[in-house]
CSV table of N, CA and C and ligand atoms in Angstrom, one decimal:
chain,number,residue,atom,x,y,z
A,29,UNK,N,9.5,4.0,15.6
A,29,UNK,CA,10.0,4.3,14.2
A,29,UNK,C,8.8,4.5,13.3
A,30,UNK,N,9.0,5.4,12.6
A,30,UNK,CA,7.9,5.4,11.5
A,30,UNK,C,7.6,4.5,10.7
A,31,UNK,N,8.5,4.3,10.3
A,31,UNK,CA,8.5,3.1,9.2
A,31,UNK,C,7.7,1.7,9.7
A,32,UNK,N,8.4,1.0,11.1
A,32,UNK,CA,7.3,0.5,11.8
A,32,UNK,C,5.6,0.8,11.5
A,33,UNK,N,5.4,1.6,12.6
A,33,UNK,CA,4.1,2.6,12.3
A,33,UNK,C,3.4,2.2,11.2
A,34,UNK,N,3.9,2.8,10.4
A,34,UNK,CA,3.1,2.5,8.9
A,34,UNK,C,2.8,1.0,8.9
A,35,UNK,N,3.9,0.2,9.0
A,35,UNK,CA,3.7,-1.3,8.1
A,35,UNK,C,2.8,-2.3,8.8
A,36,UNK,N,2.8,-1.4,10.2
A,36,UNK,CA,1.7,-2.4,11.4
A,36,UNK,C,1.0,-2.0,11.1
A,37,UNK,N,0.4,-1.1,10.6
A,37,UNK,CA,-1.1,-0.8,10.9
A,37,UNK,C,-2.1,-1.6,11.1
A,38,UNK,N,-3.1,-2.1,11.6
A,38,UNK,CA,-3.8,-2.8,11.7
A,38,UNK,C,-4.6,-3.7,10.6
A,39,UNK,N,-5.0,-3.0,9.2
A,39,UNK,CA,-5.5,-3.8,8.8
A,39,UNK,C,-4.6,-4.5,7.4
A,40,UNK,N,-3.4,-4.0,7.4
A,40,UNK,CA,-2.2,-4.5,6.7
A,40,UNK,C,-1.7,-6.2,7.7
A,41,UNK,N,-1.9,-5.8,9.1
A,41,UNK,CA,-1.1,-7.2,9.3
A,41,UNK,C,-2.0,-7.7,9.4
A,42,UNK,N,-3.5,-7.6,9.5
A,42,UNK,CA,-4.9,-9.1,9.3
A,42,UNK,C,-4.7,-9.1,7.7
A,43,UNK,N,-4.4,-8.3,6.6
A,43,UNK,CA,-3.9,-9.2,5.0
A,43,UNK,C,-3.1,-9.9,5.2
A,44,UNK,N,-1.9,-9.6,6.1
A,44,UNK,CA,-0.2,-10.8,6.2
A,44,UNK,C,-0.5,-11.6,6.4
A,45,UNK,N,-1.4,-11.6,7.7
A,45,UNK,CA,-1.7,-12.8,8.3
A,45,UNK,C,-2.5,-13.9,7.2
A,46,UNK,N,-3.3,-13.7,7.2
A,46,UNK,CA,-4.5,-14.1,5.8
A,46,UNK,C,-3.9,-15.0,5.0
A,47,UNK,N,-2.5,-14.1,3.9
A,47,UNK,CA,-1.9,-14.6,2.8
A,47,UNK,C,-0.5,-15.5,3.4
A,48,UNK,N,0.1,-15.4,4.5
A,48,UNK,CA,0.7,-15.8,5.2
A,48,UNK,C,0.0,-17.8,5.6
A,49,UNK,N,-0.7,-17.4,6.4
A,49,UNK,CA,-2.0,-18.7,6.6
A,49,UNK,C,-2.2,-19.6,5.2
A,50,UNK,N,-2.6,-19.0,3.8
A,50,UNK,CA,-3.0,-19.3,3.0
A,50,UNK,C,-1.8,-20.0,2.4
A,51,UNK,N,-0.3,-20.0,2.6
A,51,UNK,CA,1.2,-20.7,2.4
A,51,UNK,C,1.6,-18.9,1.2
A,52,UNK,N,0.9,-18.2,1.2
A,52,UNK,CA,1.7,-17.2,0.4
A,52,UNK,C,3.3,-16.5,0.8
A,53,UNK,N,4.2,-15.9,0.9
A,53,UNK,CA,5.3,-16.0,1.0
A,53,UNK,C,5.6,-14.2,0.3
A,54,UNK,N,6.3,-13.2,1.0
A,54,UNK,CA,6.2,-11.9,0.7
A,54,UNK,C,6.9,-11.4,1.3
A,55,UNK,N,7.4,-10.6,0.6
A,55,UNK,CA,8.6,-9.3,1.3
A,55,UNK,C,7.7,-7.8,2.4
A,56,UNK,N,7.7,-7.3,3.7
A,56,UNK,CA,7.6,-6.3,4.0
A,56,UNK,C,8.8,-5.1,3.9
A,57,UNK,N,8.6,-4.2,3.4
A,57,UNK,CA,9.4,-3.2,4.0
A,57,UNK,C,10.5,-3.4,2.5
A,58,UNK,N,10.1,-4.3,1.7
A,58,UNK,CA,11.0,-4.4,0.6
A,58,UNK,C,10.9,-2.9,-0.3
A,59,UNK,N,12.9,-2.5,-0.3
A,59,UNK,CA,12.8,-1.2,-1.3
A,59,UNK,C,13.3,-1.8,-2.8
A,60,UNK,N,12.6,-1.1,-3.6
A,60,UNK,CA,12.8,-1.5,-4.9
A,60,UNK,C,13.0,0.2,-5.7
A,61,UNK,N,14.0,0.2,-6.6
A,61,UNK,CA,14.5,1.3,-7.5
A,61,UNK,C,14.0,1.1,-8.5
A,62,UNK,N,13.2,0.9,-9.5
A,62,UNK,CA,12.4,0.9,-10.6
A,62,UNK,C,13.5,1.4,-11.9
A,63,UNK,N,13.9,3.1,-11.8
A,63,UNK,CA,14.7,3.5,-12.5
A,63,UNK,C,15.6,4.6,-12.1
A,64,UNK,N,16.5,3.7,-10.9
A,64,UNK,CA,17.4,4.4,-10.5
A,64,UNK,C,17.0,5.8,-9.8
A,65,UNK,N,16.1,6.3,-10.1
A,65,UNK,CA,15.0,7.1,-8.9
A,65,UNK,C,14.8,6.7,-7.7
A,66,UNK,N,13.9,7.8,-6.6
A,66,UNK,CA,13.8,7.5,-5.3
A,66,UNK,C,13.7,5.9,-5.3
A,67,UNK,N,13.6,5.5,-4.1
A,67,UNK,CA,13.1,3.8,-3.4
A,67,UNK,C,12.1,4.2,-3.3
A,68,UNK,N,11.0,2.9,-3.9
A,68,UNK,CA,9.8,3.0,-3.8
A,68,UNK,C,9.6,2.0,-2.2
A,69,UNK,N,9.2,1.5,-1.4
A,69,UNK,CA,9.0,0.2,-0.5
A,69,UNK,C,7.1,0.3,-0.7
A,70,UNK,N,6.7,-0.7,-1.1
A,70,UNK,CA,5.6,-1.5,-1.1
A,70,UNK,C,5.0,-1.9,0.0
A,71,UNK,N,4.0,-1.7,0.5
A,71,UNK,CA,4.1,-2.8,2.0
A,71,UNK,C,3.6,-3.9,1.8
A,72,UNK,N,3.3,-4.1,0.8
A,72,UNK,CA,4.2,-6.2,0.8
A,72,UNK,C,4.3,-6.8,-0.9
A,73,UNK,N,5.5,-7.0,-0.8
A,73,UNK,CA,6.1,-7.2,-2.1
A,73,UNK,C,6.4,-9.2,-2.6
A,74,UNK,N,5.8,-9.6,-3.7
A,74,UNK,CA,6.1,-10.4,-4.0
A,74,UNK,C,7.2,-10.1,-5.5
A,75,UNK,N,8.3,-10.4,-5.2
A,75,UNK,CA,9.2,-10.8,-5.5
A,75,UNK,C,9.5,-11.7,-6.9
A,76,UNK,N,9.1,-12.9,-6.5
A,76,UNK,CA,8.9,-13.6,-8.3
A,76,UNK,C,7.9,-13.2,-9.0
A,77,UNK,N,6.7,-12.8,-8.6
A,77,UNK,CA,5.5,-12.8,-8.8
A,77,UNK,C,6.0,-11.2,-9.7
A,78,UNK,N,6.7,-10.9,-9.3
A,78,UNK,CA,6.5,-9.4,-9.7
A,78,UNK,C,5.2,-8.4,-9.3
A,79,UNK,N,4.8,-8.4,-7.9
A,79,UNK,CA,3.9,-8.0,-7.5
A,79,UNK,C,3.8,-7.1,-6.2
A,80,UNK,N,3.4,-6.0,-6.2
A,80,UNK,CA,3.5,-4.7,-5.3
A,80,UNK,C,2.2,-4.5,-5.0
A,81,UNK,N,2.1,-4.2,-3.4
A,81,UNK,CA,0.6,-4.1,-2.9
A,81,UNK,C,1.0,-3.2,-2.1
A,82,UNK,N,0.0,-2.0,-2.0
A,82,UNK,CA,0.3,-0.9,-1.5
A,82,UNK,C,-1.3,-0.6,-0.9
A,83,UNK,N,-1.3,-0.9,1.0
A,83,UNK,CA,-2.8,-0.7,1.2
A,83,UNK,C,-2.7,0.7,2.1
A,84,UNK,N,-3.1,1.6,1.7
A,84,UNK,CA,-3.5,3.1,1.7
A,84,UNK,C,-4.2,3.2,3.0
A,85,UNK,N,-3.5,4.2,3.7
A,85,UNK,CA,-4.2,4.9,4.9
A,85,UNK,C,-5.6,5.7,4.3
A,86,UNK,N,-7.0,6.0,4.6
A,86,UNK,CA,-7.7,6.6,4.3
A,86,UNK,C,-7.5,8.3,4.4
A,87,UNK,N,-6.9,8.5,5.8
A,87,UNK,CA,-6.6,9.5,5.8
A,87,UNK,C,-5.4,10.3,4.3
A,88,UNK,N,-4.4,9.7,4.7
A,88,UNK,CA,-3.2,9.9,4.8
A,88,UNK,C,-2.8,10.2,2.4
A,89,UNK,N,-4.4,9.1,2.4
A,89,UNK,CA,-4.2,9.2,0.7
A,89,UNK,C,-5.1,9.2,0.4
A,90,UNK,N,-6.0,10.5,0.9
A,90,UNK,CA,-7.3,10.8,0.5
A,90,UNK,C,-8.5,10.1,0.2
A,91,UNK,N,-8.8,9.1,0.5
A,91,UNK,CA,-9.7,8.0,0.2
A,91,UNK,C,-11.0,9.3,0.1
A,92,UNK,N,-11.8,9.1,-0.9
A,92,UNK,CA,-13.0,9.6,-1.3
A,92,UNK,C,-14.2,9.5,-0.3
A,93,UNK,N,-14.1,8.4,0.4
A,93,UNK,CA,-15.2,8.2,1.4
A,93,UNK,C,-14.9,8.7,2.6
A,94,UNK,N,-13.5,8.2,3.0
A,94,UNK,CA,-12.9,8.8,5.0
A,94,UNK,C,-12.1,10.1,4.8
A,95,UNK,N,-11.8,10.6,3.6
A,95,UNK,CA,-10.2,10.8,3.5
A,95,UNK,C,-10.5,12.3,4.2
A,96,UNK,N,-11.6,13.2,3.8
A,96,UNK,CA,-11.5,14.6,3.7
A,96,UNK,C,-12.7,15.3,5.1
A,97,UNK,N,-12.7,13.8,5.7
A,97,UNK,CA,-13.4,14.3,7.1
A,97,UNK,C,-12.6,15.5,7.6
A,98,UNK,N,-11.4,15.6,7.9
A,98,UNK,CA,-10.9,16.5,8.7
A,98,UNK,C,-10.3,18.1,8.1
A,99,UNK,N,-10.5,18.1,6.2
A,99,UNK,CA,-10.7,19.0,6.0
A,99,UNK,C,-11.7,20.2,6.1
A,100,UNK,N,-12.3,20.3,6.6
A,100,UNK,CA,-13.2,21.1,7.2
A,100,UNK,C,-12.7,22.3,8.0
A,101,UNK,N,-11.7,21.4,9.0
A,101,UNK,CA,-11.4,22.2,9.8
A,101,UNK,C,-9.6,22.8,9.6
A,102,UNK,N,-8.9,22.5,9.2
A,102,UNK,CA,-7.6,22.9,8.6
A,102,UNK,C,-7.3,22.4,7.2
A,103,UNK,N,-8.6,22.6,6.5
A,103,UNK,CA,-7.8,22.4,5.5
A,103,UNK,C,-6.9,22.8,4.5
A,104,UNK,N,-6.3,24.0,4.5
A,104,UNK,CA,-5.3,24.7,4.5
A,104,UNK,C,-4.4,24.4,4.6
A,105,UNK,N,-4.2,23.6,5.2
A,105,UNK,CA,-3.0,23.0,6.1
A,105,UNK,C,-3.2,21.3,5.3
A,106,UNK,N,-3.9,20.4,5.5
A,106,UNK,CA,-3.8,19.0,5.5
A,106,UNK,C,-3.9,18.9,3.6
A,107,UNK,N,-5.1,19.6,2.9
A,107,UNK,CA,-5.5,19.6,1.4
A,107,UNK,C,-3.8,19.7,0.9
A,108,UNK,N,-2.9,20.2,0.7
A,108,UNK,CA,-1.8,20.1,0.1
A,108,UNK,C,-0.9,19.1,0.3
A,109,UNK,N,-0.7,18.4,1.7
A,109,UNK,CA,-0.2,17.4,2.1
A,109,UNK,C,-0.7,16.4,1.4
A,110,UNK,N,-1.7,16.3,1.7
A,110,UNK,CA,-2.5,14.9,0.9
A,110,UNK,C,-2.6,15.0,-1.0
A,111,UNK,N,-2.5,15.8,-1.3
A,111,UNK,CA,-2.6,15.8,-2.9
A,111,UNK,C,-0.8,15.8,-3.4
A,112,UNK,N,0.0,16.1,-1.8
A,112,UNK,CA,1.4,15.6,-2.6
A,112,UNK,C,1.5,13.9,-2.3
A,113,UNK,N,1.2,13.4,-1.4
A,113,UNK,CA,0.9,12.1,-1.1
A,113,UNK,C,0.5,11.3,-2.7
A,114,UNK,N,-0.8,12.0,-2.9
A,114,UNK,CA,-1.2,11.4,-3.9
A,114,UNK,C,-0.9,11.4,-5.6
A,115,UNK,N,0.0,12.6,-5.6
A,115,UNK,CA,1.0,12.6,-6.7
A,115,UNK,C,2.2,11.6,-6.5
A,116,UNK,N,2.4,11.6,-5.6
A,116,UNK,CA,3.7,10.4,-5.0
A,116,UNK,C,3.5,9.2,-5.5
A,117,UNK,N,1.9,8.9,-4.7
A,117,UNK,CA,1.4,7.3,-5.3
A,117,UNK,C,1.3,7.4,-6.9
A,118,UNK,N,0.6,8.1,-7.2
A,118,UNK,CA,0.5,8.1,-8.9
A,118,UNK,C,2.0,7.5,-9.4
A,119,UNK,N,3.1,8.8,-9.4
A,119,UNK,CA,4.1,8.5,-9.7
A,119,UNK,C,4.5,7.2,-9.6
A,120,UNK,N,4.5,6.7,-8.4
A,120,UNK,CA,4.9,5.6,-8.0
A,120,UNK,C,4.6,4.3,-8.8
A,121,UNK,N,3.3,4.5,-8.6
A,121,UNK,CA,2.3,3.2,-9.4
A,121,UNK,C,2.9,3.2,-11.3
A,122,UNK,N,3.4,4.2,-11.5
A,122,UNK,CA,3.7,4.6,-12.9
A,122,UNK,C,5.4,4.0,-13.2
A,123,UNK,N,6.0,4.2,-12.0
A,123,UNK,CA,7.6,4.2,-12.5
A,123,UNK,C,7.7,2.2,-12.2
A,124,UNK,N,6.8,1.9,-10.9
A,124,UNK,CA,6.7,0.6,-11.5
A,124,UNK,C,6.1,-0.3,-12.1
A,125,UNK,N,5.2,0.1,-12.7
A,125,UNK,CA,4.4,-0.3,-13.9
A,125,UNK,C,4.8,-0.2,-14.6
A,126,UNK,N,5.9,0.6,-15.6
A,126,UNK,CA,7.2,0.9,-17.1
A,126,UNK,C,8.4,-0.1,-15.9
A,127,UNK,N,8.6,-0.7,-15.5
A,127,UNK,CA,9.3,-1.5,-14.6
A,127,UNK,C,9.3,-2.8,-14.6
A,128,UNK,N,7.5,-2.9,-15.0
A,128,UNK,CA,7.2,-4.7,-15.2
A,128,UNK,C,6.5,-5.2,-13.9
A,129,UNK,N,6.4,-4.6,-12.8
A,129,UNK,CA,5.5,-4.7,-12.0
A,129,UNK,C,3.8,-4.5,-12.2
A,130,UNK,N,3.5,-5.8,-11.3
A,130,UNK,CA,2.0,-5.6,-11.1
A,130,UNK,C,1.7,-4.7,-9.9
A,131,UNK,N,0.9,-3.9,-10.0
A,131,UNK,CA,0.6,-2.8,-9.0
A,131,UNK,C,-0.9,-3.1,-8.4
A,132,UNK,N,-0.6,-3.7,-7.4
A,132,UNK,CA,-2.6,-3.9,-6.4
A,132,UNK,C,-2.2,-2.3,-5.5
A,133,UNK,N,-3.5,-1.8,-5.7
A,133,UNK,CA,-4.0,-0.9,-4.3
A,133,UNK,C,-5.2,-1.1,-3.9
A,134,UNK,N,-5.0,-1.0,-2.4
A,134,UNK,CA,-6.1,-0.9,-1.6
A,134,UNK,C,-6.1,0.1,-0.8
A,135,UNK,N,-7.5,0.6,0.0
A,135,UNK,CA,-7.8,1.3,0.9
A,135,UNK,C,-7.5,0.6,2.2
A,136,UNK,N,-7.2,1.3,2.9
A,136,UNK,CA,-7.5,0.4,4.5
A,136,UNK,C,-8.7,0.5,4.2
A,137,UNK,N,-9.7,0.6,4.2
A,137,UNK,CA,-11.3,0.5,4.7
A,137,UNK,C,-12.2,-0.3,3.9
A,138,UNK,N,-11.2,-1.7,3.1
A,138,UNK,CA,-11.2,-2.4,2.3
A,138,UNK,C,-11.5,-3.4,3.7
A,139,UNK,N,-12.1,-4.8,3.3
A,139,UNK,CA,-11.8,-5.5,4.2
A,139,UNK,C,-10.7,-6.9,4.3
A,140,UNK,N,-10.0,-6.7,4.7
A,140,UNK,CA,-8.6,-7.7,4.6
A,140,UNK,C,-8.8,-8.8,4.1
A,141,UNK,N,-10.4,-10.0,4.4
A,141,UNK,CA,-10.6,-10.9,3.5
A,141,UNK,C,-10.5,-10.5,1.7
A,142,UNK,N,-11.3,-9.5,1.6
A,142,UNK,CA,-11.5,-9.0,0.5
A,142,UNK,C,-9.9,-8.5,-0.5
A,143,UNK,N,-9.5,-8.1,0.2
A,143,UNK,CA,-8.1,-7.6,-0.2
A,143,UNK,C,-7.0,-9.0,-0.4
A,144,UNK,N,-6.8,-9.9,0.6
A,144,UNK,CA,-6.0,-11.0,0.9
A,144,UNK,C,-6.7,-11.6,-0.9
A,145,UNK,N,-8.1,-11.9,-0.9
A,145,UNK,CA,-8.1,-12.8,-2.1
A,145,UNK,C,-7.9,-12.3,-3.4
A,146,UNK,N,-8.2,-10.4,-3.4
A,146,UNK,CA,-7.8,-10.0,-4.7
A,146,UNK,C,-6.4,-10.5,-4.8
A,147,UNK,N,-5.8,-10.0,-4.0
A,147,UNK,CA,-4.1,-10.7,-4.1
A,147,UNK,C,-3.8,-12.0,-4.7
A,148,UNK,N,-4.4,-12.9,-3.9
A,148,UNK,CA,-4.2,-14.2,-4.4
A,148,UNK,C,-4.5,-14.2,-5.8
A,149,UNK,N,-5.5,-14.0,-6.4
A,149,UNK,CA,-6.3,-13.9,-7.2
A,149,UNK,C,-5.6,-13.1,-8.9
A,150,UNK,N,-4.2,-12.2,-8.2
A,150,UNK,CA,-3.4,-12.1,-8.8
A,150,UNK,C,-2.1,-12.6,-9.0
A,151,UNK,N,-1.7,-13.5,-8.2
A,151,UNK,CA,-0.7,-14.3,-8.2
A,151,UNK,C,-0.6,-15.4,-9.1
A,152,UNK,N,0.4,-15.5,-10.0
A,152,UNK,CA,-0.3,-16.5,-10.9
A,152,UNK,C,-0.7,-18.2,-10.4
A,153,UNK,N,0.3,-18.7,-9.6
A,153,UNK,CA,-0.4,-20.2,-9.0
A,153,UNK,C,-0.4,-20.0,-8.1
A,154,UNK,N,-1.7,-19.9,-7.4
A,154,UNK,CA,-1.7,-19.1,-5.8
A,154,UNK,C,-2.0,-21.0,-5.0
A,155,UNK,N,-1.6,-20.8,-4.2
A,155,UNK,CA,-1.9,-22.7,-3.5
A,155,UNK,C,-3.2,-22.3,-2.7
A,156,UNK,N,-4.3,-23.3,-2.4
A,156,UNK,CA,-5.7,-23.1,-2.3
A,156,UNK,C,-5.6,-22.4,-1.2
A,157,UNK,N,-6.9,-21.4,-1.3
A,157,UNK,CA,-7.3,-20.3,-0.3
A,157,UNK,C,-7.8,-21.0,0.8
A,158,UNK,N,-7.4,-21.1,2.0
A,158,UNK,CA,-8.2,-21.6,3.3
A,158,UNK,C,-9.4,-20.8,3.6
B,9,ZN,ZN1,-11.7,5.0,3.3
């Protein structure tokens, strides 16, 4: 399933694990309507916190450093896919942000310690980081 796919990716489930370990508590795969518009799903949603974390494939949402390796060779083809991707996320970040959501992004190519504690770090009583 796709949807799978995406939410395993590798360096998403070493964050779960991480904030999970740490007693943190989070929705996967949670869809949220902001304003009656598309379903946004987060890949990992806190809930009371009012908090949306969305960690970005390099490829897939153009990351500045990995994203445009494979433009070279079709990019014709991949350059418009990826700049609707990234109007998507804009949008996104925008309809729940006027929603009252906190909006975290990361890169995958972030390192999951590093990501796991910005998280915490926005949660308002986060219980002590192991
Ligand atoms: Zn990257």
């Amino acid at each position: 399933m796709r949807a799978n796919r995406r939410r395993d990716t590798s360096p998403e489930r070493l964050v779960r694990s991480r904030l999970h370990e740490a007693g943190f508590r989070y929705r996967v795969d949670y869809p949220i309507r902001p304003d009656d518009g598309r379903l946004i799903r987060p890949d990992l949603v806190f809930t009371r916190k009012r908090v949306a974390v969305f960690i970005d494939g390099c490829f897939w949402h153009g990351c500045q450093l990995h994203g445009n390796r494979t433009f070279k060779r079709n990019s014709h083809y991949w350059a418009p896919k990826i700049a609707r991707n990234q109007q998507r996320d804009e949008s996104q970040v925008q309809r729940l942000r006027s929603d009252g959501w906190t909006v975290l992004r990361f890169w995958e190519h972030e390192t999951p310690e590093a990501i796991a504690q910005t998280i915490a770090a926005n949660l308002a009583d986060p219980p002590a980081f192991a």
